[in-house]
Amino acid sequence: MSRTIVLMGAPGAGKGTQARLLQERLNLPQISTGDILRARAEAGDQLAEEIRALQAAGKLAPDDLVIRVVEERTARDDCQNGYVLDGFPRTLAQARMLEKLTAEQHKEIVAIAIDVPFEVLEKRTTGRRQCPVCGEIYNMYFRPPQSNETCDRDLGVRLVRRADDTIDKVRVRLETHQQQTQPLLDYYEETKRLHRVDGVRDTEAIYQDIERIISG
Ligand code: AP5
Ligand code: MG
């Protein structure tokens, strides 16, 4: 049976970094609800404006919207052999919907929590920069680009900072995570589908643990 990999972790824990590696190396599509919503927010309509405001405030988007996004994206052909959810589910309602969806898709859920302490998360988020072309994720404290604020792969392309990566927004996001998403760890733990990895190590060491869990 193919798998639905649920990558969990607080803002800045490294979900996106690891999901990108899984996509590159295991050909498992990365489905980041945050990225999909950010892309949707670029349109010029009312919904885009609402998403922009919610993300900028560090609040969650409505369940029905995010659920629709996941249903549509996971129905594509490239998801047949499994996929990685990065940032979904984040509420109990989303987790329940995922049970139903994966049952219909004949997939098994494997939840992996990347554990990173609170004090590290602030630097991870406020120091983050991303290439708008290839999506490569950098960090000015932990993984700086070779040349000041430009991408190592797309030479000369200026890295961008997310609107919700300022310290005040990060604190709201961490709080939202604590209240709404943290309880999901118990949910997957109780159903014996939760694996935990220490997220304060080299990216490669974390990846090796995740790959072992997936293939085990
Ligand atoms: P989303 O985009 O998912 O943001 P998030 O959950 O806050 O997580 P981040 O993307 O900030 O962190 P990450 O874990 O991906 O870390 P990364 O790999 O980049 O969601 C944004 C918003 O969208 C939400 O607030 C909400 O409004 C909305 N939304 C999204 N999903 C939703 C849902 N399901 N329901 C409702 N609303 C939803 O790494 C962070 C930094 O650390 C980088 O700089 C990286 O280089 C560095 N780093 C990574 N790993 C390491 C390492 N091992 N050592 C040192 N540095 C590292
Ligand atoms: Mg991310």
PDB file of N, CA and C in Angstrom, residues 38-116:
ATOM      1  N   ARG A  38      -0.086  30.522  -0.530  1.00  0.00           N
ATOM      2  CA  ARG A  38       0.682  31.734  -0.879  1.00  0.00           C
ATOM      3  C   ARG A  38       0.591  32.012  -2.376  1.00  0.00           C
ATOM      4  N   ALA A  39       0.625  30.947  -3.181  1.00  0.00           N
ATOM      5  CA  ALA A  39       0.513  31.135  -4.636  1.00  0.00           C
ATOM      6  C   ALA A  39      -0.897  31.636  -4.987  1.00  0.00           C
ATOM      7  N   ARG A  40      -1.901  31.070  -4.335  1.00  0.00           N
ATOM      8  CA  ARG A  40      -3.292  31.483  -4.600  1.00  0.00           C
ATOM      9  C   ARG A  40      -3.514  32.948  -4.211  1.00  0.00           C
ATOM     10  N   ALA A  41      -2.777  33.379  -3.192  1.00  0.00           N
ATOM     11  CA  ALA A  41      -2.931  34.749  -2.691  1.00  0.00           C
ATOM     12  C   ALA A  41      -2.394  35.801  -3.662  1.00  0.00           C
ATOM     13  N   GLU A  42      -1.705  35.342  -4.697  1.00  0.00           N
ATOM     14  CA  GLU A  42      -1.160  36.282  -5.700  1.00  0.00           C
ATOM     15  C   GLU A  42      -2.229  36.774  -6.673  1.00  0.00           C
ATOM     16  N   ALA A  43      -3.358  36.035  -6.759  1.00  0.00           N
ATOM     17  CA  ALA A  43      -4.416  36.450  -7.701  1.00  0.00           C
ATOM     18  C   ALA A  43      -5.017  37.781  -7.221  1.00  0.00           C
ATOM     19  N   GLY A  44      -5.786  38.397  -8.087  1.00  0.00           N
ATOM     20  CA  GLY A  44      -6.289  39.729  -7.727  1.00  0.00           C
ATOM     21  C   GLY A  44      -7.707  39.723  -7.176  1.00  0.00           C
ATOM     22  N   ASP A  45      -8.221  38.577  -6.740  1.00  0.00           N
ATOM     23  CA  ASP A  45      -9.631  38.521  -6.334  1.00  0.00           C
ATOM     24  C   ASP A  45      -9.815  38.591  -4.806  1.00  0.00           C
ATOM     25  N   GLN A  46     -11.075  38.485  -4.421  1.00  0.00           N
ATOM     26  CA  GLN A  46     -11.445  38.598  -3.007  1.00  0.00           C
ATOM     27  C   GLN A  46     -10.815  37.490  -2.153  1.00  0.00           C
ATOM     28  N   LEU A  47     -10.856  36.243  -2.681  1.00  0.00           N
ATOM     29  CA  LEU A  47     -10.293  35.121  -1.934  1.00  0.00           C
ATOM     30  C   LEU A  47      -8.798  35.324  -1.687  1.00  0.00           C
ATOM     31  N   ALA A  48      -8.103  35.824  -2.717  1.00  0.00           N
ATOM     32  CA  ALA A  48      -6.662  36.070  -2.587  1.00  0.00           C
ATOM     33  C   ALA A  48      -6.400  37.065  -1.459  1.00  0.00           C
ATOM     34  N   GLU A  49      -7.227  38.079  -1.414  1.00  0.00           N
ATOM     35  CA  GLU A  49      -7.070  39.108  -0.386  1.00  0.00           C
ATOM     36  C   GLU A  49      -7.276  38.507   1.013  1.00  0.00           C
ATOM     37  N   GLU A  50      -8.284  37.639   1.122  1.00  0.00           N
ATOM     38  CA  GLU A  50      -8.570  37.005   2.415  1.00  0.00           C
ATOM     39  C   GLU A  50      -7.407  36.117   2.857  1.00  0.00           C
ATOM     40  N   ILE A  51      -6.873  35.339   1.913  1.00  0.00           N
ATOM     41  CA  ILE A  51      -5.752  34.453   2.251  1.00  0.00           C
ATOM     42  C   ILE A  51      -4.545  35.279   2.683  1.00  0.00           C
ATOM     43  N   ARG A  52      -4.272  36.330   1.927  1.00  0.00           N
ATOM     44  CA  ARG A  52      -3.121  37.193   2.250  1.00  0.00           C
ATOM     45  C   ARG A  52      -3.235  37.719   3.669  1.00  0.00           C
ATOM     46  N   ALA A  53      -4.437  38.172   4.016  1.00  0.00           N
ATOM     47  CA  ALA A  53      -4.644  38.763   5.351  1.00  0.00           C
ATOM     48  C   ALA A  53      -4.464  37.699   6.435  1.00  0.00           C
ATOM     49  N   LEU A  54      -5.003  36.507   6.220  1.00  0.00           N
ATOM     50  CA  LEU A  54      -4.893  35.448   7.222  1.00  0.00           C
ATOM     51  C   LEU A  54      -3.436  35.026   7.411  1.00  0.00           C
ATOM     52  N   GLN A  55      -2.742  34.808   6.292  1.00  0.00           N
ATOM     53  CA  GLN A  55      -1.342  34.370   6.391  1.00  0.00           C
ATOM     54  C   GLN A  55      -0.489  35.454   7.040  1.00  0.00           C
ATOM     55  N   ALA A  56      -0.738  36.697   6.636  1.00  0.00           N
ATOM     56  CA  ALA A  56       0.075  37.783   7.195  1.00  0.00           C
ATOM     57  C   ALA A  56      -0.154  37.896   8.693  1.00  0.00           C
ATOM     58  N   ALA A  57      -1.360  37.539   9.147  1.00  0.00           N
ATOM     59  CA  ALA A  57      -1.657  37.638  10.585  1.00  0.00           C
ATOM     60  C   ALA A  57      -1.198  36.395  11.347  1.00  0.00           C
ATOM     61  N   GLY A  58      -0.751  35.367  10.626  1.00  0.00           N
ATOM     62  CA  GLY A  58      -0.310  34.137  11.285  1.00  0.00           C
ATOM     63  C   GLY A  58      -1.460  33.248  11.722  1.00  0.00           C
ATOM     64  N   LYS A  59      -2.644  33.535  11.180  1.00  0.00           N
ATOM     65  CA  LYS A  59      -3.820  32.723  11.548  1.00  0.00           C
ATOM     66  C   LYS A  59      -4.062  31.644  10.503  1.00  0.00           C
ATOM     67  N   LEU A  60      -4.817  30.613  10.882  1.00  0.00           N
ATOM     68  CA  LEU A  60      -5.080  29.523   9.950  1.00  0.00           C
ATOM     69  C   LEU A  60      -6.147  29.900   8.933  1.00  0.00           C
ATOM     70  N   ALA A  61      -6.008  29.360   7.735  1.00  0.00           N
ATOM     71  CA  ALA A  61      -7.054  29.510   6.719  1.00  0.00           C
ATOM     72  C   ALA A  61      -8.209  28.581   7.100  1.00  0.00           C
ATOM     73  N   PRO A  62      -9.424  28.841   6.590  1.00  0.00           N
ATOM     74  CA  PRO A  62     -10.570  28.001   6.961  1.00  0.00           C
ATOM     75  C   PRO A  62     -10.375  26.547   6.517  1.00  0.00           C
ATOM     76  N   ASP A  63     -10.855  25.621   7.354  1.00  0.00           N
ATOM     77  CA  ASP A  63     -10.701  24.194   7.059  1.00  0.00           C
ATOM     78  C   ASP A  63     -11.230  23.826   5.677  1.00  0.00           C
ATOM     79  N   ASP A  64     -12.442  24.310   5.343  1.00  0.00           N
ATOM     80  CA  ASP A  64     -13.037  23.854   4.070  1.00  0.00           C
ATOM     81  C   ASP A  64     -12.192  24.257   2.864  1.00  0.00           C
ATOM     82  N   LEU A  65     -11.564  25.431   2.939  1.00  0.00           N
ATOM     83  CA  LEU A  65     -10.703  25.870   1.833  1.00  0.00           C
ATOM     84  C   LEU A  65      -9.472  24.958   1.712  1.00  0.00           C
ATOM     85  N   VAL A  66      -8.817  24.718   2.840  1.00  0.00           N
ATOM     86  CA  VAL A  66      -7.579  23.927   2.820  1.00  0.00           C
ATOM     87  C   VAL A  66      -7.880  22.479   2.419  1.00  0.00           C
ATOM     88  N   ILE A  67      -8.989  21.971   2.892  1.00  0.00           N
ATOM     89  CA  ILE A  67      -9.386  20.603   2.557  1.00  0.00           C
ATOM     90  C   ILE A  67      -9.603  20.462   1.051  1.00  0.00           C
ATOM     91  N   ARG A  68     -10.255  21.467   0.474  1.00  0.00           N
ATOM     92  CA  ARG A  68     -10.493  21.439  -0.976  1.00  0.00           C
ATOM     93  C   ARG A  68      -9.162  21.436  -1.736  1.00  0.00           C
ATOM     94  N   VAL A  69      -8.234  22.246  -1.264  1.00  0.00           N
ATOM     95  CA  VAL A  69      -6.908  22.325  -1.889  1.00  0.00           C
ATOM     96  C   VAL A  69      -6.238  20.944  -1.882  1.00  0.00           C
ATOM     97  N   VAL A  70      -6.314  20.250  -0.743  1.00  0.00           N
ATOM     98  CA  VAL A  70      -5.648  18.949  -0.606  1.00  0.00           C
ATOM     99  C   VAL A  70      -6.357  17.888  -1.450  1.00  0.00           C
ATOM    100  N   GLU A  71      -7.675  17.932  -1.454  1.00  0.00           N
ATOM    101  CA  GLU A  71      -8.421  16.967  -2.281  1.00  0.00           C
ATOM    102  C   GLU A  71      -8.021  17.103  -3.754  1.00  0.00           C
ATOM    103  N   GLU A  72      -7.992  18.345  -4.211  1.00  0.00           N
ATOM    104  CA  GLU A  72      -7.680  18.582  -5.626  1.00  0.00           C
ATOM    105  C   GLU A  72      -6.252  18.163  -5.960  1.00  0.00           C
ATOM    106  N   ARG A  73      -5.335  18.570  -5.098  1.00  0.00           N
ATOM    107  CA  ARG A  73      -3.916  18.302  -5.408  1.00  0.00           C
ATOM    108  C   ARG A  73      -3.575  16.815  -5.352  1.00  0.00           C
ATOM    109  N   THR A  74      -4.151  16.094  -4.373  1.00  0.00           N
ATOM    110  CA  THR A  74      -3.781  14.673  -4.218  1.00  0.00           C
ATOM    111  C   THR A  74      -4.506  13.791  -5.244  1.00  0.00           C
ATOM    112  N   ALA A  75      -5.453  14.371  -5.982  1.00  0.00           N
ATOM    113  CA  ALA A  75      -6.148  13.593  -7.009  1.00  0.00           C
ATOM    114  C   ALA A  75      -5.316  13.490  -8.287  1.00  0.00           C
ATOM    115  N   ARG A  76      -4.227  14.267  -8.351  1.00  0.00           N
ATOM    116  CA  ARG A  76      -3.417  14.244  -9.581  1.00  0.00           C
ATOM    117  C   ARG A  76      -2.613  12.948  -9.685  1.00  0.00           C
ATOM    118  N   ASP A  77      -2.278  12.588 -10.910  1.00  0.00           N
ATOM    119  CA  ASP A  77      -1.581  11.327 -11.192  1.00  0.00           C
ATOM    120  C   ASP A  77      -0.284  11.140 -10.414  1.00  0.00           C
ATOM    121  N   ASP A  78       0.461  12.240 -10.227  1.00  0.00           N
ATOM    122  CA  ASP A  78       1.772  12.081  -9.587  1.00  0.00           C
ATOM    123  C   ASP A  78       1.665  11.643  -8.125  1.00  0.00           C
ATOM    124  N   CYS A  79       0.452  11.641  -7.565  1.00  0.00           N
ATOM    125  CA  CYS A  79       0.285  11.258  -6.154  1.00  0.00           C
ATOM    126  C   CYS A  79      -0.057   9.774  -5.982  1.00  0.00           C
ATOM    127  N   GLN A  80      -0.190   9.087  -7.091  1.00  0.00           N
ATOM    128  CA  GLN A  80      -0.640   7.689  -7.000  1.00  0.00           C
ATOM    129  C   GLN A  80       0.256   6.802  -6.146  1.00  0.00           C
ATOM    130  N   ASN A  81       1.567   7.037  -6.232  1.00  0.00           N
ATOM    131  CA  ASN A  81       2.489   6.180  -5.466  1.00  0.00           C
ATOM    132  C   ASN A  81       2.859   6.774  -4.115  1.00  0.00           C
ATOM    133  N   GLY A  82       2.090   7.730  -3.673  1.00  0.00           N
ATOM    134  CA  GLY A  82       2.347   8.351  -2.377  1.00  0.00           C
ATOM    135  C   GLY A  82       2.704   9.812  -2.530  1.00  0.00           C
ATOM    136  N   TYR A  83       2.624  10.540  -1.424  1.00  0.00           N
ATOM    137  CA  TYR A  83       2.931  11.975  -1.446  1.00  0.00           C
ATOM    138  C   TYR A  83       3.252  12.442  -0.026  1.00  0.00           C
ATOM    139  N   VAL A  84       3.829  13.639   0.041  1.00  0.00           N
ATOM    140  CA  VAL A  84       4.217  14.199   1.344  1.00  0.00           C
ATOM    141  C   VAL A  84       3.366  15.422   1.634  1.00  0.00           C
ATOM    142  N   LEU A  85       2.664  15.419   2.737  1.00  0.00           N
ATOM    143  CA  LEU A  85       1.902  16.592   3.159  1.00  0.00           C
ATOM    144  C   LEU A  85       2.771  17.420   4.101  1.00  0.00           C
ATOM    145  N   ASP A  86       2.994  18.664   3.720  1.00  0.00           N
ATOM    146  CA  ASP A  86       3.851  19.568   4.495  1.00  0.00           C
ATOM    147  C   ASP A  86       2.939  20.685   5.025  1.00  0.00           C
ATOM    148  N   GLY A  87       2.582  20.579   6.316  1.00  0.00           N
ATOM    149  CA  GLY A  87       1.725  21.618   6.904  1.00  0.00           C
ATOM    150  C   GLY A  87       0.243  21.292   6.874  1.00  0.00           C
ATOM    151  N   PHE A  88      -0.093  20.067   6.646  1.00  0.00           N
ATOM    152  CA  PHE A  88      -1.484  19.601   6.665  1.00  0.00           C
ATOM    153  C   PHE A  88      -1.482  18.182   7.208  1.00  0.00           C
ATOM    154  N   PRO A  89      -2.385  17.789   8.109  1.00  0.00           N
ATOM    155  CA  PRO A  89      -3.444  18.590   8.714  1.00  0.00           C
ATOM    156  C   PRO A  89      -2.928  19.449   9.872  1.00  0.00           C
ATOM    157  N   ARG A  90      -3.693  20.475  10.176  1.00  0.00           N
ATOM    158  CA  ARG A  90      -3.338  21.383  11.260  1.00  0.00           C
ATOM    159  C   ARG A  90      -4.444  21.502  12.296  1.00  0.00           C
ATOM    160  N   THR A  91      -5.593  20.934  12.009  1.00  0.00           N
ATOM    161  CA  THR A  91      -6.703  20.927  12.973  1.00  0.00           C
ATOM    162  C   THR A  91      -7.292  19.517  12.987  1.00  0.00           C
ATOM    163  N   LEU A  92      -8.078  19.251  14.011  1.00  0.00           N
ATOM    164  CA  LEU A  92      -8.697  17.930  14.110  1.00  0.00           C
ATOM    165  C   LEU A  92      -9.647  17.686  12.932  1.00  0.00           C
ATOM    166  N   ALA A  93     -10.365  18.721  12.517  1.00  0.00           N
ATOM    167  CA  ALA A  93     -11.282  18.570  11.373  1.00  0.00           C
ATOM    168  C   ALA A  93     -10.496  18.170  10.122  1.00  0.00           C
ATOM    169  N   GLN A  94      -9.324  18.761   9.938  1.00  0.00           N
ATOM    170  CA  GLN A  94      -8.495  18.411   8.777  1.00  0.00           C
ATOM    171  C   GLN A  94      -7.980  16.980   8.904  1.00  0.00           C
ATOM    172  N   ALA A  95      -7.630  16.578  10.124  1.00  0.00           N
ATOM    173  CA  ALA A  95      -7.127  15.207  10.334  1.00  0.00           C
ATOM    174  C   ALA A  95      -8.221  14.192  10.018  1.00  0.00           C
ATOM    175  N   ARG A  96      -9.448  14.505  10.415  1.00  0.00           N
ATOM    176  CA  ARG A  96     -10.564  13.585  10.140  1.00  0.00           C
ATOM    177  C   ARG A  96     -10.811  13.466   8.647  1.00  0.00           C
ATOM    178  N   MET A  97     -10.745  14.616   7.981  1.00  0.00           N
ATOM    179  CA  MET A  97     -10.940  14.577   6.523  1.00  0.00           C
ATOM    180  C   MET A  97      -9.857  13.726   5.860  1.00  0.00           C
ATOM    181  N   LEU A  98      -8.636  13.830   6.384  1.00  0.00           N
ATOM    182  CA  LEU A  98      -7.531  13.073   5.781  1.00  0.00           C
ATOM    183  C   LEU A  98      -7.722  11.562   5.950  1.00  0.00           C
ATOM    184  N   GLU A  99      -8.321  11.166   7.053  1.00  0.00           N
ATOM    185  CA  GLU A  99      -8.600   9.725   7.246  1.00  0.00           C
ATOM    186  C   GLU A  99      -9.489   9.231   6.111  1.00  0.00           C
ATOM    187  N   LYS A 100     -10.522  10.012   5.851  1.00  0.00           N
ATOM    188  CA  LYS A 100     -11.493   9.624   4.832  1.00  0.00           C
ATOM    189  C   LYS A 100     -10.824   9.595   3.445  1.00  0.00           C
ATOM    190  N   LEU A 101     -10.074  10.645   3.177  1.00  0.00           N
ATOM    191  CA  LEU A 101      -9.416  10.755   1.866  1.00  0.00           C
ATOM    192  C   LEU A 101      -8.430   9.608   1.642  1.00  0.00           C
ATOM    193  N   THR A 102      -7.613   9.324   2.640  1.00  0.00           N
ATOM    194  CA  THR A 102      -6.598   8.271   2.446  1.00  0.00           C
ATOM    195  C   THR A 102      -7.260   6.890   2.346  1.00  0.00           C
ATOM    196  N   ALA A 103      -8.377   6.698   3.037  1.00  0.00           N
ATOM    197  CA  ALA A 103      -9.095   5.423   2.911  1.00  0.00           C
ATOM    198  C   ALA A 103      -9.589   5.272   1.469  1.00  0.00           C
ATOM    199  N   GLU A 104     -10.138   6.335   0.917  1.00  0.00           N
ATOM    200  CA  GLU A 104     -10.614   6.298  -0.477  1.00  0.00           C
ATOM    201  C   GLU A 104      -9.464   6.055  -1.455  1.00  0.00           C
ATOM    202  N   GLN A 105      -8.297   6.596  -1.104  1.00  0.00           N
ATOM    203  CA  GLN A 105      -7.140   6.472  -2.009  1.00  0.00           C
ATOM    204  C   GLN A 105      -6.342   5.190  -1.736  1.00  0.00           C
ATOM    205  N   HIS A 106      -6.803   4.378  -0.773  1.00  0.00           N
ATOM    206  CA  HIS A 106      -6.096   3.147  -0.359  1.00  0.00           C
ATOM    207  C   HIS A 106      -4.657   3.447   0.048  1.00  0.00           C
ATOM    208  N   LYS A 107      -4.528   4.466   0.872  1.00  0.00           N
ATOM    209  CA  LYS A 107      -3.191   4.846   1.342  1.00  0.00           C
ATOM    210  C   LYS A 107      -3.118   4.745   2.860  1.00  0.00           C
ATOM    211  N   GLU A 108      -1.878   4.564   3.324  1.00  0.00           N
ATOM    212  CA  GLU A 108      -1.655   4.433   4.759  1.00  0.00           C
ATOM    213  C   GLU A 108      -0.969   5.715   5.247  1.00  0.00           C
ATOM    214  N   ILE A 109      -1.435   6.235   6.385  1.00  0.00           N
ATOM    215  CA  ILE A 109      -0.837   7.469   6.914  1.00  0.00           C
ATOM    216  C   ILE A 109       0.383   7.151   7.779  1.00  0.00           C
ATOM    217  N   VAL A 110       1.490   7.858   7.488  1.00  0.00           N
ATOM    218  CA  VAL A 110       2.672   7.780   8.354  1.00  0.00           C
ATOM    219  C   VAL A 110       2.942   9.216   8.813  1.00  0.00           C
ATOM    220  N   ALA A 111       2.792   9.459  10.115  1.00  0.00           N
ATOM    221  CA  ALA A 111       2.999  10.823  10.625  1.00  0.00           C
ATOM    222  C   ALA A 111       4.408  10.937  11.207  1.00  0.00           C
ATOM    223  N   ILE A 112       5.108  11.992  10.801  1.00  0.00           N
ATOM    224  CA  ILE A 112       6.481  12.206  11.292  1.00  0.00           C
ATOM    225  C   ILE A 112       6.575  13.616  11.859  1.00  0.00           C
ATOM    226  N   ALA A 113       6.876  13.701  13.158  1.00  0.00           N
ATOM    227  CA  ALA A 113       6.995  15.016  13.798  1.00  0.00           C
ATOM    228  C   ALA A 113       8.467  15.390  13.898  1.00  0.00           C
ATOM    229  N   ILE A 114       8.792  16.588  13.425  1.00  0.00           N
ATOM    230  CA  ILE A 114      10.162  17.087  13.539  1.00  0.00           C
ATOM    231  C   ILE A 114      10.199  17.980  14.778  1.00  0.00           C
ATOM    232  N   ASP A 115      10.913  17.524  15.798  1.00  0.00           N
ATOM    233  CA  ASP A 115      10.932  18.248  17.075  1.00  0.00           C
ATOM    234  C   ASP A 115      12.063  19.276  17.122  1.00  0.00           C
ATOM    235  N   VAL A 116      11.681  20.516  17.356  1.00  0.00           N
ATOM    236  CA  VAL A 116      12.665  21.605  17.499  1.00  0.00           C
ATOM    237  C   VAL A 116      12.196  22.503  18.641  1.00  0.00           C
TER     238      VAL A 116
END
